[in-house]
Coordinates of C-alpha atoms in Angstrom, one line a residue:
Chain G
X1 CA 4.4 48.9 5.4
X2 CA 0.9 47.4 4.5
X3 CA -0.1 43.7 5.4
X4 CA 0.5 41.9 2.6
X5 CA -1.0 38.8 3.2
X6 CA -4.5 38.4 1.4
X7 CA -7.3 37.9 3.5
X8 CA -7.8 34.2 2.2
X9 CA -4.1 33.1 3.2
X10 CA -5.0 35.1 6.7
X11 CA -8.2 33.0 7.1
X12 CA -7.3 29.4 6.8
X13 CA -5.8 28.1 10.0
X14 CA -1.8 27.2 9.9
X15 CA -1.5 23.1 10.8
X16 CA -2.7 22.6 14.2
X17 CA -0.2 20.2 15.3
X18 CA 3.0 21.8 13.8
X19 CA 4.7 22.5 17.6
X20 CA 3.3 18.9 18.2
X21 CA 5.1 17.7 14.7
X22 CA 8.3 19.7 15.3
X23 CA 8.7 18.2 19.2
X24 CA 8.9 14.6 17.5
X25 CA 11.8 15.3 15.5
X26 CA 13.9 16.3 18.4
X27 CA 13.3 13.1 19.6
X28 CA 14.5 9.3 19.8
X29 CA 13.3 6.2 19.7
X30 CA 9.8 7.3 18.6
X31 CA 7.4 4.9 16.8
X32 CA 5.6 6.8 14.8
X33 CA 2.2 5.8 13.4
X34 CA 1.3 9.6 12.4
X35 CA 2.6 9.1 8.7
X36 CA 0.1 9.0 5.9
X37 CA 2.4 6.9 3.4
X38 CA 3.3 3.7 3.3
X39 CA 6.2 1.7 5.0
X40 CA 7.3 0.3 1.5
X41 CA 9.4 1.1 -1.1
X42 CA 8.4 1.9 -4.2
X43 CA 8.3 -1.7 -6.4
X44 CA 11.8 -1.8 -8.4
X45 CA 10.4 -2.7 -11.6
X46 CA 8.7 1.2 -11.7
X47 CA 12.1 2.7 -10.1
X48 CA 13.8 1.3 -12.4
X49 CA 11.7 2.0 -15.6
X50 CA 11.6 5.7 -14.6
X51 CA 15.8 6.2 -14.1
X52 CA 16.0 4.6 -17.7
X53 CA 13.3 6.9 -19.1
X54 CA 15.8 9.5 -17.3
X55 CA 18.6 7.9 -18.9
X56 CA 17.0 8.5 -22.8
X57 CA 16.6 11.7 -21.9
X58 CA 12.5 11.8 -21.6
X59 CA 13.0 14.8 -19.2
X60 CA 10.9 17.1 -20.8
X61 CA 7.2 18.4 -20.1
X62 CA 4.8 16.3 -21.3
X63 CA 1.5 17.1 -22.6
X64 CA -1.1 19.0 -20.5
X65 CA -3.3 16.5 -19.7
X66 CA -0.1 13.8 -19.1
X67 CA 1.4 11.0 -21.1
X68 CA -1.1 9.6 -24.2
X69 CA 0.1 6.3 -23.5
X70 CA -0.5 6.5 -19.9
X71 CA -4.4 7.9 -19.7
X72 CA -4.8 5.4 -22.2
X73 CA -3.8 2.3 -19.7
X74 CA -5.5 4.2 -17.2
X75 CA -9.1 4.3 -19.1
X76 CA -8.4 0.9 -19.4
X77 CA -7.8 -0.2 -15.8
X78 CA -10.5 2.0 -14.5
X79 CA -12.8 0.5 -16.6
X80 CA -11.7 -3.1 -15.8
X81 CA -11.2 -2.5 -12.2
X82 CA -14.1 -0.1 -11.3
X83 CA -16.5 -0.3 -14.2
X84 CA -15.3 3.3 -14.7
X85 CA -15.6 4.8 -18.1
X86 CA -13.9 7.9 -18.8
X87 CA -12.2 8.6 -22.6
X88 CA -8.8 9.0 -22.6
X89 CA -8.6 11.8 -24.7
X90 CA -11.2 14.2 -23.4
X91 CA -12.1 12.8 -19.5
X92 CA -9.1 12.3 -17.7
X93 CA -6.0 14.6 -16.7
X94 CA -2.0 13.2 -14.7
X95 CA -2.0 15.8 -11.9
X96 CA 0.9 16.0 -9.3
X97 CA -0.4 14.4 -6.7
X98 CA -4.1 13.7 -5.4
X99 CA -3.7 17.2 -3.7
X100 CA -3.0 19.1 -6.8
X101 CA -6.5 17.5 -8.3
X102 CA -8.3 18.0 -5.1
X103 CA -7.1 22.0 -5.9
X104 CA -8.2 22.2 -9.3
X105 CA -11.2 20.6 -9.4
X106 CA -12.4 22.9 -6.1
X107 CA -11.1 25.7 -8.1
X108 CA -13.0 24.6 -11.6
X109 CA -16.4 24.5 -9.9
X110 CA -16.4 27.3 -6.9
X111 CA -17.6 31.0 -7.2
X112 CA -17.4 33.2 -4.3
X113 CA -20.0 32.6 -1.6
X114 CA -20.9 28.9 -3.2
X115 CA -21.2 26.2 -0.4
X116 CA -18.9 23.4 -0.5
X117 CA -20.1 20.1 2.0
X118 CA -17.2 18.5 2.8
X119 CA -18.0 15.2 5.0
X120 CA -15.5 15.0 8.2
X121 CA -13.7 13.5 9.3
X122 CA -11.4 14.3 6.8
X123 CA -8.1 14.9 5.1
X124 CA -6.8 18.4 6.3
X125 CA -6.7 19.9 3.0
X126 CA -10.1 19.9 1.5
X127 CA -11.6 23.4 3.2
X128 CA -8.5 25.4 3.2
X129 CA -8.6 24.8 -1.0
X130 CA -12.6 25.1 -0.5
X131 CA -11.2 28.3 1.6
X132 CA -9.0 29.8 -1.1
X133 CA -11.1 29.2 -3.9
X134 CA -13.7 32.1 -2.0
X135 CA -16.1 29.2 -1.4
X136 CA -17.1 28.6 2.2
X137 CA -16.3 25.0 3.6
X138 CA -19.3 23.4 5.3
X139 CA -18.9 20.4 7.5
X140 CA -20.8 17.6 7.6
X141 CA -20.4 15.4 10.6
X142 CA -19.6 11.5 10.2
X143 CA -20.0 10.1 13.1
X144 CA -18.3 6.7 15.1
X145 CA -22.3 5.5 15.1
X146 CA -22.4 5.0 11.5
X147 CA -19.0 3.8 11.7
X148 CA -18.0 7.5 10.2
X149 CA -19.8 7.2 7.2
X150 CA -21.8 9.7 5.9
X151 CA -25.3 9.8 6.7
X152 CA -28.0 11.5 4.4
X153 CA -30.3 12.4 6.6
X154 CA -26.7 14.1 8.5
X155 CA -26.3 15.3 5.2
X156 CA -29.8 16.9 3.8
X157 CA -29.5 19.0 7.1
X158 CA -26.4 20.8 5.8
X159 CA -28.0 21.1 2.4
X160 CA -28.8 25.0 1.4
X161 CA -30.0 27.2 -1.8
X162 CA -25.7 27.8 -1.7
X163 CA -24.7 24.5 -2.2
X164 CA -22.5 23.5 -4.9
X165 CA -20.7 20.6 -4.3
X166 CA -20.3 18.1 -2.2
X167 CA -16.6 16.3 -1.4
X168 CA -16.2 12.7 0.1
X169 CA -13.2 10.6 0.6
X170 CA -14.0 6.6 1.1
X171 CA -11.7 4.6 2.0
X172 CA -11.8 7.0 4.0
X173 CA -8.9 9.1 5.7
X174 CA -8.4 9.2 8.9
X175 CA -11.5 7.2 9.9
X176 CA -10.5 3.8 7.7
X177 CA -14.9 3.8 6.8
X178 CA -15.7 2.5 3.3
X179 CA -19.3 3.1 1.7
X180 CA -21.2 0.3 0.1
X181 CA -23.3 0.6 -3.1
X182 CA -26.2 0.6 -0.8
X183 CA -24.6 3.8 1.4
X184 CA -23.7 5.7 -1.5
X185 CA -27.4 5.3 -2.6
X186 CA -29.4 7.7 -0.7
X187 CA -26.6 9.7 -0.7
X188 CA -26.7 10.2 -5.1
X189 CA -30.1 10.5 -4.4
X190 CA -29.6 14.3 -2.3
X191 CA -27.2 14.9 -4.7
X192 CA -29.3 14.3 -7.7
X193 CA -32.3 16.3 -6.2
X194 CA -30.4 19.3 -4.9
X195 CA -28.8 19.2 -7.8
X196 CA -25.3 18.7 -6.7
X197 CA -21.7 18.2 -8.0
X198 CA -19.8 15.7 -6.3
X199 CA -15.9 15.3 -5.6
X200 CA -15.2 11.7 -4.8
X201 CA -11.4 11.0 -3.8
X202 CA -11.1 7.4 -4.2
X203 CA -7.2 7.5 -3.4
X204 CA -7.5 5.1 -0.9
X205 CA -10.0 2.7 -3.4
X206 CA -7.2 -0.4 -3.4
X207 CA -7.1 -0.5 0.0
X208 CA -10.6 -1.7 0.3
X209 CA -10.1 -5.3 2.7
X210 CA -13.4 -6.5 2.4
X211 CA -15.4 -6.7 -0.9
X212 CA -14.7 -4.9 -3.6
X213 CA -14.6 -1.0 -3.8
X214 CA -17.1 0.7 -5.3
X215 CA -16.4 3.7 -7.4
X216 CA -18.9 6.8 -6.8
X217 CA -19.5 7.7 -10.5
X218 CA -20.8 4.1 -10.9
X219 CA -23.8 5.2 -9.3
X220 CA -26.6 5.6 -11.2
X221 CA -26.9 9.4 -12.7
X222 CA -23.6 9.8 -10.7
X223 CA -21.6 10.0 -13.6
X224 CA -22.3 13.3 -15.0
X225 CA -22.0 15.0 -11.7
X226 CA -18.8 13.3 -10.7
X227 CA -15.6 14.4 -10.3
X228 CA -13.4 11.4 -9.6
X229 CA -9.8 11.4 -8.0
X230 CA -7.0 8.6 -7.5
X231 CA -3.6 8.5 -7.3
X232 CA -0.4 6.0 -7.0
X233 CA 0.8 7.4 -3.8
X234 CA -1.2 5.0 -1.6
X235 CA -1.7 1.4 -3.1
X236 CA 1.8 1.6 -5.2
X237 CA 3.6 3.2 -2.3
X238 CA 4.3 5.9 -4.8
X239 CA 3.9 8.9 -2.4
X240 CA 7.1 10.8 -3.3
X241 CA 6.5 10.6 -7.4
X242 CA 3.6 12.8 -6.7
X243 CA 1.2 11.7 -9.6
X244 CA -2.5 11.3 -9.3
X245 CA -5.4 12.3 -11.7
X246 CA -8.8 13.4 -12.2
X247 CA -11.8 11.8 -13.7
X248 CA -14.8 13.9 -15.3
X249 CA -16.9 14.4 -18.2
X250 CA -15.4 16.2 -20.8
X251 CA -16.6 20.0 -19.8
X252 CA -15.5 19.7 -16.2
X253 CA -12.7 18.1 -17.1
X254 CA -11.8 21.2 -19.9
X255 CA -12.2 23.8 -17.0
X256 CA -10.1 21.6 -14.6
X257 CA -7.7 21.4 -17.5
X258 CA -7.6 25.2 -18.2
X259 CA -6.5 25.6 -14.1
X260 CA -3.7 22.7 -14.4
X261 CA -1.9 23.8 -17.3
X262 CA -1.4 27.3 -15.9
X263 CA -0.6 26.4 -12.3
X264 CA 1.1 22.8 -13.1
X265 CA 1.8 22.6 -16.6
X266 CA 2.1 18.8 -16.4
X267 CA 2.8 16.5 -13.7
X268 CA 6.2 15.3 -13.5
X269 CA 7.4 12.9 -16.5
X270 CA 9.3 10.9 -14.6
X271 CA 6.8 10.1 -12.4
X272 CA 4.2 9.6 -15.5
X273 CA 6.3 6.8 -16.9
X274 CA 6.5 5.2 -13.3
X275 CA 2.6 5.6 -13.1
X276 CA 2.3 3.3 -16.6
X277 CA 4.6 0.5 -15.0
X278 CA 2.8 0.3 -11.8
X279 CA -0.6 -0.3 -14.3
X280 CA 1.2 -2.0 -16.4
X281 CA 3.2 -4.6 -14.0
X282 CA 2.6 -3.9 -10.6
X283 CA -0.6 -5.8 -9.8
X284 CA 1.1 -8.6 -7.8
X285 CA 3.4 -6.3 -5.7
X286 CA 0.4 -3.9 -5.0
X287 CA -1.5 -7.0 -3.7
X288 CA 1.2 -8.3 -2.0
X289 CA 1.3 -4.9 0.0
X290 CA -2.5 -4.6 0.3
X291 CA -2.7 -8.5 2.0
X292 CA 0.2 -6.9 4.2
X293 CA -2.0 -4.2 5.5
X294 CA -4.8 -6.3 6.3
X295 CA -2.9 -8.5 8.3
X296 CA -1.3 -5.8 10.5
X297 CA -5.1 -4.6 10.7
X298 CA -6.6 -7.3 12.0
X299 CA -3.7 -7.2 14.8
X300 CA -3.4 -4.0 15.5
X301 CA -7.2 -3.4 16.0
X302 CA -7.8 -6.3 17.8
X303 CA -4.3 -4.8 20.5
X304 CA -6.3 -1.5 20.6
X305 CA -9.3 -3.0 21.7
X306 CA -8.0 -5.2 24.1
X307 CA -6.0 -2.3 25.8
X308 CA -8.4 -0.1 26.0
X309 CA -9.3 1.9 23.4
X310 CA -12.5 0.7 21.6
X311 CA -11.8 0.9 17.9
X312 CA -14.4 -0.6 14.9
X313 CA -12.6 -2.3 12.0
X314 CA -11.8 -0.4 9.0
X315 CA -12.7 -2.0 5.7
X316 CA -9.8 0.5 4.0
X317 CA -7.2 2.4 4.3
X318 CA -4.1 2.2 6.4
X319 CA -6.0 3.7 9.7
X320 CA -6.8 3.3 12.8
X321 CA -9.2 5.7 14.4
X322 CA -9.9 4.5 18.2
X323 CA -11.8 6.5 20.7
X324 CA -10.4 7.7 23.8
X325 CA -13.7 9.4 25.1
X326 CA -13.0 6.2 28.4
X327 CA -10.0 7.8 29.3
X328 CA -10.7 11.5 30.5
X329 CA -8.4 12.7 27.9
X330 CA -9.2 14.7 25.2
X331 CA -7.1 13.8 21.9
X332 CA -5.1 16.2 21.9
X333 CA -3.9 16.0 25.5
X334 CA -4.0 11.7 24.9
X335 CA -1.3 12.3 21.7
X336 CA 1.0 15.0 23.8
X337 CA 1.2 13.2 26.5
X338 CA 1.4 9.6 24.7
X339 CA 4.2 10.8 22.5
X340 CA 6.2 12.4 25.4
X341 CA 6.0 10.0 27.9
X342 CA 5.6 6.8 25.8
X343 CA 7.5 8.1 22.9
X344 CA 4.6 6.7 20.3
X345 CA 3.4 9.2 18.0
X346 CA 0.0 9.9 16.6
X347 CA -2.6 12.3 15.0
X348 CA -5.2 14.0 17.3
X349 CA -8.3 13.4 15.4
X350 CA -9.8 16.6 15.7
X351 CA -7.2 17.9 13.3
X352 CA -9.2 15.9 10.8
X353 CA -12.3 18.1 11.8
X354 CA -14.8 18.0 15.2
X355 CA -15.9 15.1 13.7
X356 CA -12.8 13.7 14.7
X357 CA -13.1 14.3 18.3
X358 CA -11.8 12.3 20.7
X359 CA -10.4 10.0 18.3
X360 CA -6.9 9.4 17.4
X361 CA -5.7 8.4 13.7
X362 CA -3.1 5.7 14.0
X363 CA -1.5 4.9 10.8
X364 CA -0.3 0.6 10.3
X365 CA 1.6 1.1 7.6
X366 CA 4.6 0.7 9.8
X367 CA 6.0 -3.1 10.6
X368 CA 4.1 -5.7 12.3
X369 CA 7.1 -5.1 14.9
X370 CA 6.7 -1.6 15.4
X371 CA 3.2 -1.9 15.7
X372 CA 3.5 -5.0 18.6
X373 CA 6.3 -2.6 20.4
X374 CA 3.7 0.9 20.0
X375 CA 0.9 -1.3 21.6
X376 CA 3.2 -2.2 23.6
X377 CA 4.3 1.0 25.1
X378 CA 0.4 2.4 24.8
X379 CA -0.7 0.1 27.2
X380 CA 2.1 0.9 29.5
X381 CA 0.6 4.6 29.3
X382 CA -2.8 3.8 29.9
X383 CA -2.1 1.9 32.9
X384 CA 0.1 5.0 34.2
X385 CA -2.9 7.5 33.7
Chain Y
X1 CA -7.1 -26.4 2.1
X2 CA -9.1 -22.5 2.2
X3 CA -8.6 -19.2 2.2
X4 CA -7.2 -19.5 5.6
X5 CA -4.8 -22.0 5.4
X6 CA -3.5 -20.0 2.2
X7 CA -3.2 -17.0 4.8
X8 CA -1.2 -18.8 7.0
X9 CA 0.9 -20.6 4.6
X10 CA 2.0 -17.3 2.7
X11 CA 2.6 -16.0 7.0
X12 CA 4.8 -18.9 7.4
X13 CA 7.0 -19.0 4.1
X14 CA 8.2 -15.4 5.0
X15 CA 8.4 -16.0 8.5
X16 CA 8.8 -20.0 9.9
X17 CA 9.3 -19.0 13.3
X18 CA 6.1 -16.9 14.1
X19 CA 4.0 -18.5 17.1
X20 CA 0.3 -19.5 16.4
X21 CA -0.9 -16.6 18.5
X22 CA 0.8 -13.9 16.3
X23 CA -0.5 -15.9 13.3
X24 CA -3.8 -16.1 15.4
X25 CA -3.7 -12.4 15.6
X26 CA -3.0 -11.5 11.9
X27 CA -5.8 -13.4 10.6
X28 CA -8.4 -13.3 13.0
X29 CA -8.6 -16.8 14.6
X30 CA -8.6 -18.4 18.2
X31 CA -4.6 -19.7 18.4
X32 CA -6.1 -23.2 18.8
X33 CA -7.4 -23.3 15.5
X34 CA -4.2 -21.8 13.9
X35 CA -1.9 -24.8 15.8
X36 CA -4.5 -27.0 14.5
X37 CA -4.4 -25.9 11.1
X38 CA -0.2 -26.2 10.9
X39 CA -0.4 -29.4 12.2
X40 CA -2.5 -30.6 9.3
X41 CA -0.7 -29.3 6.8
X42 CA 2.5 -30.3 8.3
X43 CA 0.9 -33.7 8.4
X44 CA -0.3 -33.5 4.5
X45 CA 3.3 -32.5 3.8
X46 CA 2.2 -29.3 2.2
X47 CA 4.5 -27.4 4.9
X48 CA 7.7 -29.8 4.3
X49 CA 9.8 -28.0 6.6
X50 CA 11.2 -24.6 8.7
X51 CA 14.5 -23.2 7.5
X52 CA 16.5 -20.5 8.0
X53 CA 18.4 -18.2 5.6
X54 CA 21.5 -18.3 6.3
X55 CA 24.4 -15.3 4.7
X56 CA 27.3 -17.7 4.9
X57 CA 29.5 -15.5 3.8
X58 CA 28.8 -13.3 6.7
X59 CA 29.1 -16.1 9.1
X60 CA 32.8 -16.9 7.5
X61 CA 31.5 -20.4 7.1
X62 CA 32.4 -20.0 3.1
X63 CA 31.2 -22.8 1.1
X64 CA 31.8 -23.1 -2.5
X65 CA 28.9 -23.7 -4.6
X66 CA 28.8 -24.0 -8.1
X67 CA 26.1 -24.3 -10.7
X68 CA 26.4 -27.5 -13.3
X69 CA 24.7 -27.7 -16.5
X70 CA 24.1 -31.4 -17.8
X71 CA 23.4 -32.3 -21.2
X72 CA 21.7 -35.8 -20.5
X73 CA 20.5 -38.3 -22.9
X74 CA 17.1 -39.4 -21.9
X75 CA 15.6 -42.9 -21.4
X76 CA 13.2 -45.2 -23.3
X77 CA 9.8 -44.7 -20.8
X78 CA 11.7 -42.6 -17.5
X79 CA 12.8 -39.5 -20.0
X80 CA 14.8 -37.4 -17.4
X81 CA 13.0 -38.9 -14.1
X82 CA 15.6 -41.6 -13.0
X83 CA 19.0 -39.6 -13.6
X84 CA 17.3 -36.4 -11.6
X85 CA 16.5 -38.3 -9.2
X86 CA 19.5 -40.1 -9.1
X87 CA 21.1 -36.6 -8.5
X88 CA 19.0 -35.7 -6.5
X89 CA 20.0 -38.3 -3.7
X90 CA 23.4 -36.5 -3.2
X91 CA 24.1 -34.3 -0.2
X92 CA 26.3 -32.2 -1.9
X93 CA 23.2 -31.1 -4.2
X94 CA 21.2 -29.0 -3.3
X95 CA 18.6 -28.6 -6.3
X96 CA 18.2 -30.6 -9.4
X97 CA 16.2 -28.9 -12.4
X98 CA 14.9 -30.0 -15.5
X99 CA 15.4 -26.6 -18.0
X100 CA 15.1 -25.9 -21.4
X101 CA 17.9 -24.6 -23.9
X102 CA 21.4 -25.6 -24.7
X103 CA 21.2 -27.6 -21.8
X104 CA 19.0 -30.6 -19.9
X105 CA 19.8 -30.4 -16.1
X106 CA 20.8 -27.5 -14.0
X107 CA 22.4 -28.9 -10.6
X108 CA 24.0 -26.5 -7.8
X109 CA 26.1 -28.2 -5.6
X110 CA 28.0 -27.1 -2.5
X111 CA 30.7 -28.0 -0.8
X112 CA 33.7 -27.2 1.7
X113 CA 35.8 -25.4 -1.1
X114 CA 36.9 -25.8 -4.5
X115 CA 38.4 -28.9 -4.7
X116 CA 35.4 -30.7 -3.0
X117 CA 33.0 -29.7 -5.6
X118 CA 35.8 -30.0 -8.3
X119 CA 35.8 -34.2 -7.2
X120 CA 32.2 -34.3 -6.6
X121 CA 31.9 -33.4 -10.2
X122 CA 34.5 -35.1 -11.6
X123 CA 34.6 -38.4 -9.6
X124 CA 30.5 -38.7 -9.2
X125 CA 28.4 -36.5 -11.6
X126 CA 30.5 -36.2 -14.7
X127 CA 31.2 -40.4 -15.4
X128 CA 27.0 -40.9 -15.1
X129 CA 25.6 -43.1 -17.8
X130 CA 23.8 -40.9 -20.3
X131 CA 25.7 -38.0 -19.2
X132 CA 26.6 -36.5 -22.0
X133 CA 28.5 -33.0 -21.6
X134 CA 29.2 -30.7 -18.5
X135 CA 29.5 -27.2 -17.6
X136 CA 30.8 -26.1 -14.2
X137 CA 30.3 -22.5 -13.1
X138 CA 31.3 -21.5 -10.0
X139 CA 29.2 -19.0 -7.8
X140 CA 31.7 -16.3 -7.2
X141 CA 29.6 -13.8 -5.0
X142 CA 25.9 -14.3 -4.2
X143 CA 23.2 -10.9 -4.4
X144 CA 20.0 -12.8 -3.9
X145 CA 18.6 -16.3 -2.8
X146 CA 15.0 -17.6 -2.8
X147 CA 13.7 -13.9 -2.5
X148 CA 16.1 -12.5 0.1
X149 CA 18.3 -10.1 -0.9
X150 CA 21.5 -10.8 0.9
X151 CA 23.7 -7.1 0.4
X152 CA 22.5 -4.5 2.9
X153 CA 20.3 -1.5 2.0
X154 CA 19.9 1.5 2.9
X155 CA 16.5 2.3 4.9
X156 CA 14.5 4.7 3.5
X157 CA 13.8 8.1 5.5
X158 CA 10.1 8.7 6.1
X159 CA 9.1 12.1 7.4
X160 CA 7.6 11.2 10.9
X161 CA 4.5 13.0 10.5
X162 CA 1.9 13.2 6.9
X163 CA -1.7 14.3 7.0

């Protein structure tokens, strides 16, 4: 029998950490701070909204692009939030999930053999889809001396004739870094002058603890060369529903459309009417969760530090990303060992990329409890090594 | 009063028993200054005092509480003021509302059991000058109280791992 498995499926790597993931669940007693989602459940009032849609019987597809009445409240919010202007009709499309955006817009813009930067650390997806689309992922290094943000001069180094596109994530995972209007700056500028497209996933863009985020396409020039993402997963503790959506000007946003409604057809309606609530009337109950977050940052970097394991604030987020270059252990060896003698789980940061290094990702969305008890037994560990 | 304070008042309402140094830890601030702070707003009577919430059903301590709606005729120059706050002086009340609608005051009172609150009413509420009509309803079963849902939920299963 042939192989059947294409050589793009053979080249991405499977999940680094899977034996890693599967040893945690035959275990007890395990504080885990390796989950990406929030501790919360999603606000009632957008539960509830979505079983009565159920209940009328809205359980059908919905347009391709998503609900009318929901990219309309969208436009809206981005524009009042972000000073983000995108047309409702022709700019914006409901995808399942930030992942399923992330997909299509890599897929709208890549030809075989293009270049695709991708600054690291990063979110695990982005170059397996760069991968699959027949473009060739190239890294680009953030590193703990910027405080993991990206760094043009980092950047124009990676920069060739092949480059298409360049893909960033602030608030960023698994690092926590944000990027000012003043980073982002000379960054547009590389972008502008090599002629650049740029994929900005701002998922993370309402957990931003100090100041206010600032959304990439508000840039100058930006705009037209922008391909923005967001979701509800993150700041409406929506993971679950699995809606997010894509920003772009119209032609990009056509091409992206023309992948979506033959892989996806629509995103699901149920979740499309719980997206509108959450714009509609979840602003407290996001803050509420967002001032939440903070506080459990503030403590649980400040325990990290004072243990041992040097960590800079994150200005977004849910993550911590300490170093634990002092103890002699690489990350991957700190998180085995951690998880099976301490029983407290977390994610090697060199799954995120070799920026990632020698860093761990500790997520704090879990109770300000949990967190006191996983300092708790980390210091324990560190004092055993 | 600033952003801090706020910080650690909105700490405290959800939690009155958290020490200083955890607060001092949430919000970034030497425990001194967080004790210091609670002390001046205890003293400005913005914090008026730590509770607990209590499921007294749970504890088989049942009280019987009941919610009465007053229609009240108001005075020349004190409107409402001096009949609330005549209510108000009673043990056995426990909040005292002014409210729009068919009615004037919303009272809940508590007490040992049915008969109690039945004579409270009746014996001390009810023959009030400028009372005019009353409405008892008993609480038969309560779901929620000042934010804190009292029935126990399910926890949700998260998967232990997400990238």
């Amino acid at each position: 029998m042939r192989d059947f498995i294409s050589g793009r499926a053979q080249e991405i790597p499977p999940s680094g950490i899977r034996k890693f993931f599967d040893l945690v669940l035959t275990m007890q007693d395990v504080i885990s701070l390796g989950v990406g989602e929030p501790d919360f459940s999603t606000p009632w009032n957008i539960c509830e909204s979505s079983i009565y849609s159920i209940e009328q019987g809205s359980t059908s597809y919905t347009s391709n692009k998503g609900l009318q009445s929901l990219r309309e409240a969208l436009s809206r919010y981005l524009d009042q939030h972000y000073c983000l202007k995108y047309d409702s009709e022709d700019e914006i499309i409901i995808t399942s999930g930030v992942s399923e955006a992330l997909d299509i817009s890599i897929r709208a813009i890549t030809d075989p053999g293009d270049e695709i930067l991708i600054a690291q650390p990063s979110y695990v997806s982005y170059a397996p889809c760069v991968t699959l689309a027949g473009g060739i992922p190239v890294p680009v290094e953030c590193t703990e001396k910027d405080r993991f943000k990206l760094n043009s001069d980092t950047l124009a180094e990676k920069i060739t004739r092949k480059s298409k596109a360049l893909m960033i994530n602030f608030p960023n995972n698994p690092t926590g870094a944000v990027m000012r209007e003043e980073d982002l700056k000379p960054i547009a500028d590389l972008v502008i002058d090599n002629d650049l497209l740029l994929i900005s996933d701002e998922v993370y863009a309402e957990l931003t603890y100090e100041g206010r985020h600032v959304a990439t396409a508000t840039i100058q020039d930006l705009r037209e060369r922008t391909i923005t993402l967001n979701g509800f997963s993150k700041a409406y503790a929506m993971t679950g529903w699995r809606v997010g959506f894509l920003c772009a000007p119209k032609p990009l946003c056509e091409a992206a459309l023309k992948i979506h409604q033959y892989v996806m057809l629509c995103a699901p309606a149920m979740g499309q009417v719980a997206a509108l609530e959450a714009i509609r009337s979840a602003e407290e109950e996001k803050n509420r969760m967002v001032d939440e977050y903070r506080l459990r940052r503030n403590m649980f970097i400040a325990g990290l530090n004072r243990i041992g394991l040097p960590c800079h604030t994150p200005d977004g987020a849910f993550y911590a990303f300490p170093s634990v270059k002092e103890t002699g252990l690489s990350d991957t060896e700190f998180a085995e060992r951690l998880l099976k003698e301490q029983r407290v789980a977390v994610v090697p940061g060199s799954v995120f990329g070799a920026g990632g290094k020698d860093h761990l990702r500790c997520a704090y969305a879990v109770s300000r409890k949990q967190l006191t008890d996983a300092l708790g037994r980390i210091e324990k560990f560190m004092a055993d090594l | 009063m600033d952003e801090k304070d706020l910080e650690i008042l909105h700490i405290l309402e959800e939690n009155g028993r958290i020490s200083p140094e955890e607060i001092a830890n949430l919000i970034t601030l030497p425990a001194k200054d967080v004790a210091g702070r609670i002390c001046a707003l205890e003293e400005a009577r913005i914090i008026r005092k730590y509770t607990a919430v209590i499921n007294w059903e749970k504890a088989g301590n049942g009280q019987v509480s009941a919610i009465i709606e007053l229609k009240v005729s108001p005075e020349r120059d004190f409107g409402y003021d001096r009949i609330a706050e005549r209510l108000s002086r009673f043990n056995q009340v426990k909040s005292v509302r002014l409210i729009t609608g068919t009615y004037d005051l919303q009272v809940l009172v508590t007490g040992k059991d049915m008969q109690e609150v039945s004579r409270f009413v009746s014996e001390h509420v009810a023959p009030m000058d400028r009372i005019r009509e009353t409405a008892t309803h008993i609480i038969m079963k309560p779901y929620k109280e000042n934010g804190n849902i009292l029935f126990e939920q399910p926890e949700a299963e998260r998967l232990p791992y997400s990238f």
